XYZ file of C-alpha atoms in Angstrom:
381
model
C -64.121 77.688 35.891
C -61.632 79.593 33.784
C -58.109 80.485 34.528
C -54.572 80.928 33.096
C -51.852 78.603 33.629
C -48.520 80.100 33.602
C -44.744 79.294 34.845
C -41.133 79.639 35.104
C -41.134 83.395 35.267
C -37.670 83.288 36.548
C -37.635 87.121 37.815
C -33.680 88.196 37.968
C -32.331 85.745 35.398
C -28.904 86.553 34.201
C -28.187 86.705 30.371
C -24.816 86.514 30.460
C -24.402 86.232 26.578
C -26.207 89.411 26.148
C -24.436 93.032 26.441
C -25.645 95.217 29.360
C -28.510 96.967 27.356
C -29.915 93.995 26.000
C -29.697 92.179 29.336
C -31.543 94.888 30.829
C -34.196 94.696 28.100
C -34.487 91.020 28.687
C -35.224 91.482 32.469
C -37.516 93.939 32.139
C -39.697 91.790 29.740
C -39.802 89.376 31.932
C -41.648 91.677 34.423
C -43.499 93.150 31.892
C -45.264 90.029 30.543
C -46.816 89.643 34.177
C -48.943 92.560 32.816
C -49.466 90.619 29.800
C -50.783 87.632 31.636
C -53.125 89.749 33.690
C -54.666 91.528 30.323
C -54.762 88.046 29.178
C -56.870 86.773 31.910
C -59.477 89.734 32.206
C -59.674 89.376 28.341
C -60.601 85.824 28.528
C -62.792 85.761 31.520
C -60.341 84.076 33.662
C -60.864 84.146 37.429
C -57.451 83.481 38.223
C -53.916 82.923 37.294
C -51.986 79.899 38.264
C -48.264 80.178 38.409
C -46.567 76.617 38.667
C -43.182 77.442 40.088
C -39.854 79.207 39.503
C -41.692 82.909 40.100
C -37.846 83.797 40.620
C -34.414 82.953 38.816
C -32.323 82.200 42.369
C -32.983 82.071 45.839
C -31.248 85.068 47.411
C -32.864 88.101 44.765
C -32.149 91.607 45.559
C -34.942 93.233 47.624
C -36.167 95.217 44.583
C -36.206 92.278 42.436
C -38.304 90.350 45.083
C -40.819 92.961 45.261
C -41.302 93.614 41.624
C -43.368 90.667 40.431
C -45.671 91.262 43.623
C -46.363 94.812 42.616
C -47.196 93.673 38.882
C -49.682 91.206 40.312
C -51.102 93.552 42.825
C -52.278 95.753 39.791
C -54.640 93.368 38.884
C -57.133 92.930 42.305
C -59.801 91.626 40.411
C -57.656 88.322 39.797
C -56.677 85.741 42.066
C -52.540 84.855 41.763
C -51.622 81.603 42.891
C -47.816 80.977 43.437
C -45.955 78.020 44.390
C -42.026 77.000 44.819
C -40.003 75.626 42.344
C -36.315 74.315 42.047
C -34.877 77.772 41.440
C -36.844 79.391 44.271
C -37.598 76.535 46.732
C -39.144 77.177 50.136
C -36.295 77.060 52.504
C -36.342 78.425 55.737
C -35.499 82.374 56.006
C -35.567 82.072 51.780
C -37.731 83.989 49.152
C -41.054 82.967 50.688
C -40.315 83.764 54.127
C -39.038 87.155 53.094
C -42.117 87.693 51.098
C -44.333 86.392 54.191
C -42.772 88.971 56.449
C -43.257 91.704 53.660
C -46.770 90.865 53.332
C -48.570 89.591 50.258
C -51.840 91.443 48.519
C -54.918 90.008 49.303
C -55.004 88.879 45.666
C -51.858 87.007 45.776
C -51.298 83.642 47.618
C -48.097 81.688 47.850
C -48.890 78.182 48.706
C -46.397 76.966 51.711
C -48.040 74.476 53.333
C -49.261 71.856 50.756
C -52.799 72.666 52.069
C -55.743 72.855 49.388
C -57.240 76.531 49.198
C -59.958 78.008 46.997
C -59.331 79.231 43.703
C -61.437 82.185 43.809
C -63.916 83.748 45.883
C -66.709 81.336 44.671
C -65.000 78.197 45.821
C -65.925 76.461 42.751
C -62.289 75.220 42.220
C -59.406 74.505 44.505
C -55.805 74.836 44.366
C -53.776 71.728 45.567
C -50.174 72.934 45.482
C -47.022 70.690 45.261
C -44.358 73.307 45.831
C -40.648 72.689 46.392
C -39.126 72.887 49.940
C -35.515 72.363 48.410
C -33.987 72.508 45.167
C -34.131 68.830 44.619
C -36.298 66.393 46.384
C -36.218 62.574 46.063
C -40.120 62.182 46.367
C -42.937 62.816 44.185
C -43.790 66.561 45.103
C -47.320 65.698 44.099
C -47.713 62.444 45.950
C -49.927 64.270 48.934
C -52.489 65.251 46.055
C -54.098 61.842 46.045
C -55.299 62.254 49.700
C -55.683 65.895 49.667
C -59.112 67.073 51.432
C -61.349 69.592 49.556
C -64.962 70.014 49.612
C -66.969 67.493 47.526
C -68.143 68.572 44.194
C -65.325 71.158 43.457
C -62.834 71.246 40.727
C -59.546 69.816 42.037
C -56.551 71.727 40.189
C -52.959 70.506 41.074
C -50.077 73.223 40.867
C -46.740 71.575 40.684
C -43.087 71.753 39.672
C -41.090 68.972 38.549
C -40.667 66.456 35.472
C -42.879 63.709 34.554
C -40.238 62.002 32.241
C -36.856 60.085 32.844
C -33.605 61.512 32.017
C -31.105 58.788 32.003
C -30.572 57.130 35.447
C -34.079 57.461 37.110
C -32.602 56.880 40.651
C -30.735 60.126 40.289
C -34.068 62.283 38.658
C -34.899 64.553 41.192
C -38.708 66.096 41.593
C -40.048 63.237 39.740
C -43.813 63.522 38.997
C -45.988 60.460 38.664
C -47.174 60.727 35.083
C -50.996 59.861 35.934
C -51.009 62.196 38.967
C -53.999 63.596 37.623
C -55.928 60.244 37.237
C -54.788 58.979 40.736
C -55.614 62.153 42.714
C -58.854 63.008 41.236
C -57.639 66.196 39.573
C -59.653 67.955 36.873
C -56.334 69.590 35.815
C -52.757 69.107 36.598
C -50.789 72.624 36.077
C -47.014 71.891 35.903
C -43.910 73.928 35.698
C -40.423 73.039 35.097
C -40.163 72.525 31.432
C -39.944 75.840 29.596
C -41.742 74.790 26.476
C -45.596 73.969 26.330
C -46.197 70.397 26.943
C -49.399 68.213 26.810
C -48.638 65.223 28.739
C -52.311 64.090 28.567
C -55.881 65.683 28.444
C -55.632 66.657 32.077
C -52.024 67.393 32.432
C -49.954 70.185 30.976
C -46.876 72.297 31.258
C -47.460 75.686 30.337
C -43.731 76.982 29.456
C -41.872 80.097 30.424
C -43.904 83.109 29.077
C -40.938 85.022 27.936
C -38.584 82.552 25.932
C -35.148 82.619 27.776
C -32.790 80.626 25.422
C -32.049 79.892 21.854
C -32.927 76.179 22.234
C -36.636 77.107 23.681
C -37.764 78.674 20.663
C -39.164 75.558 18.583
C -40.904 73.690 21.769
C -43.415 76.528 22.469
C -41.886 78.688 24.937
C -43.349 82.402 24.973
C -46.990 81.119 25.715
C -49.756 81.107 28.522
C -52.537 78.526 28.670
C -56.104 79.422 29.144
C -58.035 76.457 30.606
C -61.744 76.184 31.153
C -63.363 73.645 33.358
C -67.298 73.300 32.976
C -66.930 70.814 36.177
C -65.198 68.393 38.100
C -65.468 65.753 35.595
C -65.536 67.920 32.354
C -62.702 67.608 29.856
C -60.640 70.610 29.848
C -60.566 72.755 27.236
C -57.024 74.338 26.757
C -55.871 77.175 24.457
C -52.474 78.598 24.126
C -52.024 82.522 23.799
C -48.822 83.927 22.740
C -47.623 86.495 25.386
C -44.050 86.710 24.846
C -42.315 89.524 23.329
C -39.111 88.247 21.815
C -38.317 85.751 19.220
C -35.098 83.794 19.653
C -33.640 81.916 16.221
C -30.654 79.998 15.317
C -29.496 79.841 11.907
C -26.339 78.762 9.932
C -24.920 79.968 6.641
C -22.476 79.107 4.191
C -20.941 82.064 2.375
C -19.363 81.582 -1.062
C -20.170 85.288 -2.236
C -22.622 88.282 -2.523
C -25.454 86.206 -3.198
C -25.194 84.210 -0.055
C -24.587 86.907 1.816
C -27.507 89.024 0.398
C -29.745 85.956 1.268
C -28.711 85.551 4.797
C -29.580 89.330 5.272
C -32.804 88.894 3.836
C -33.404 85.779 5.848
C -32.417 87.526 9.326
C -34.485 90.760 8.477
C -37.568 88.899 7.618
C -37.893 86.790 10.640
C -40.147 89.716 11.891
C -40.213 92.232 9.333
C -42.579 94.869 11.298
C -40.279 94.602 14.529
C -36.779 93.249 13.837
C -35.713 94.737 17.487
C -37.517 92.169 19.269
C -35.330 89.218 17.535
C -32.389 87.584 18.980
C -30.490 85.583 16.661
C -27.612 82.962 17.023
C -25.683 82.638 13.675
C -23.120 79.933 12.892
C -20.941 80.906 9.798
C -18.635 79.092 7.547
C -17.456 79.320 3.998
C -14.962 81.414 2.246
C -14.961 84.990 0.710
C -13.062 87.239 -1.652
C -11.706 90.494 0.169
C -14.632 92.508 -1.507
C -16.994 90.105 -0.592
C -15.416 89.888 3.015
C -16.257 93.624 3.374
C -19.630 93.365 2.049
C -20.169 90.685 4.656
C -18.818 92.896 7.661
C -21.090 95.787 6.199
C -24.045 93.285 6.423
C -23.108 92.033 10.017
C -22.726 95.755 11.286
C -26.280 96.616 9.725
C -27.855 93.883 11.091
C -26.213 93.984 14.578
C -28.081 97.327 14.799
C -31.599 96.405 13.450
C -31.514 93.067 15.485
C -32.235 93.041 19.266
C -29.224 90.812 19.495
C -26.790 88.931 16.778
C -24.429 86.568 18.177
C -22.222 84.745 15.392
C -20.061 81.830 16.122
C -17.242 81.052 13.237
C -16.059 83.417 10.334
C -15.900 82.837 6.196
C -12.265 82.185 5.557
C -10.552 84.578 2.925
C -10.114 83.327 -0.582
C -8.398 86.084 -2.384
C -8.977 86.861 -6.145
C -6.424 88.432 -8.344
C -8.336 91.826 -8.622
C -8.360 91.919 -4.970
C -5.429 93.953 -4.505
C -7.362 96.844 -6.377
C -8.952 97.519 -3.072
C -5.544 98.423 -1.399
C -4.882 101.266 -3.564
C -1.049 101.623 -4.866
C 1.171 102.372 -2.005
C 2.824 100.496 0.689
C -0.638 98.863 1.773
C -1.036 97.256 -1.472
C 2.488 96.103 -1.293
C 1.698 94.351 1.986
C -1.413 93.216 0.723
C 0.612 91.734 -2.166
C 3.109 89.893 0.054
C 0.277 88.362 2.328
C -1.461 87.053 -0.799
C 1.425 85.092 -2.085
C 2.298 83.869 1.605
C -1.588 82.820 1.921
C -1.293 81.060 -1.443
C 1.980 79.164 -1.519
C 3.943 79.455 1.881
C 4.631 77.008 4.125
C 1.215 75.460 5.629
C 1.997 76.467 9.264
C 2.186 80.350 7.654
C -0.780 80.487 5.686
C -3.421 80.636 8.253
C -1.174 83.384 9.942
C -1.000 85.138 6.491
C -4.741 84.719 6.001
C -5.970 86.282 9.226
C -3.088 89.313 8.634
C -4.470 90.079 5.182
C -8.278 90.005 6.382
C -7.440 92.445 9.252
C -5.641 94.798 6.775
C -8.620 94.531 4.608
C -10.689 95.346 7.300
C -9.017 98.188 8.296
C -8.787 99.613 4.799
C -12.214 99.432 4.699
C -12.774 101.444 7.770
C -10.212 104.036 6.689
C -11.555 107.083 5.076
C -11.843 106.669 1.453
C -11.885 103.184 1.572
C -8.624 102.172 -0.004
C -4.934 102.141 1.371
C -3.035 105.309 1.556
C -0.852 105.503 -1.961
C 2.008 107.478 0.102
């Protein structure tokens, strides 16, 4: 038996830090990855795809958002798709899952809402034992009933659940807690889990697949963007689990201390080479500090403008301080703008402490304004 394990699609997720265009692209790719999951299953000869909760990001999606993932799965009628409710989309009365049931699901899509074990594929060699959530947070183990869930003798038992197997602080207030040895207790050949957004191996029979599209800057290093292909030769066979990249976007955090043009060039080279073939799929959160001359400050601003156009997203925290040099005044021409720059430079260097930051900020704005003006220098008049 071979199947694909995925979770945490969170269709409808809002990326508030991004502009409208980028947010729309990120949302679209959370849908498009469903097609890549189907293609992966076909290419690997898998009979089914199990989705371990959080198909949707919130409990009241718009009608179009509700239907979109279902329509993507409908396009793969040769695959059996098995869904459970997670903490973002729990099975509450009148909620998402009742709406879907009223609409009617395709024959190849099963929403496991009653906790009953169900054949994973038409052959019935494997059965899904679901542990979906009926509230966002539950105090009991959502997999507890798997121990006694009836299945035909000799079949492969696959648990499907959403929750955490680890403690985070006070265990009395840790909801949706799953016993770390549930697979052994329930006689499961494999326990497919969702909730963590990065791929995690708990033991040889218990895995988190992670979200198929990374959805945050803190997700990239822990395996997000993957799906798992699981092969089970029989009920007692050791699972063969392989990870496959299905996500499109690369999320990257970086930091830089800038003191001159060489540092700026190194930063640009580094960010452009995260994915040199397709920079448009890279999102970067950059933290900057340091100090630059006015000329280097203009180079830095040019570099940011270029990178912002090349990358899918460039988010910048901080900025380099201004450290004027003696020849920086040449950037301002010979008129009133140069005189203003000279006075601000003197104030930035020798003025009262409470006025220095104001002078530096004003000089920085003046330099950038001059750089943006036609001719690139201050008007001599």
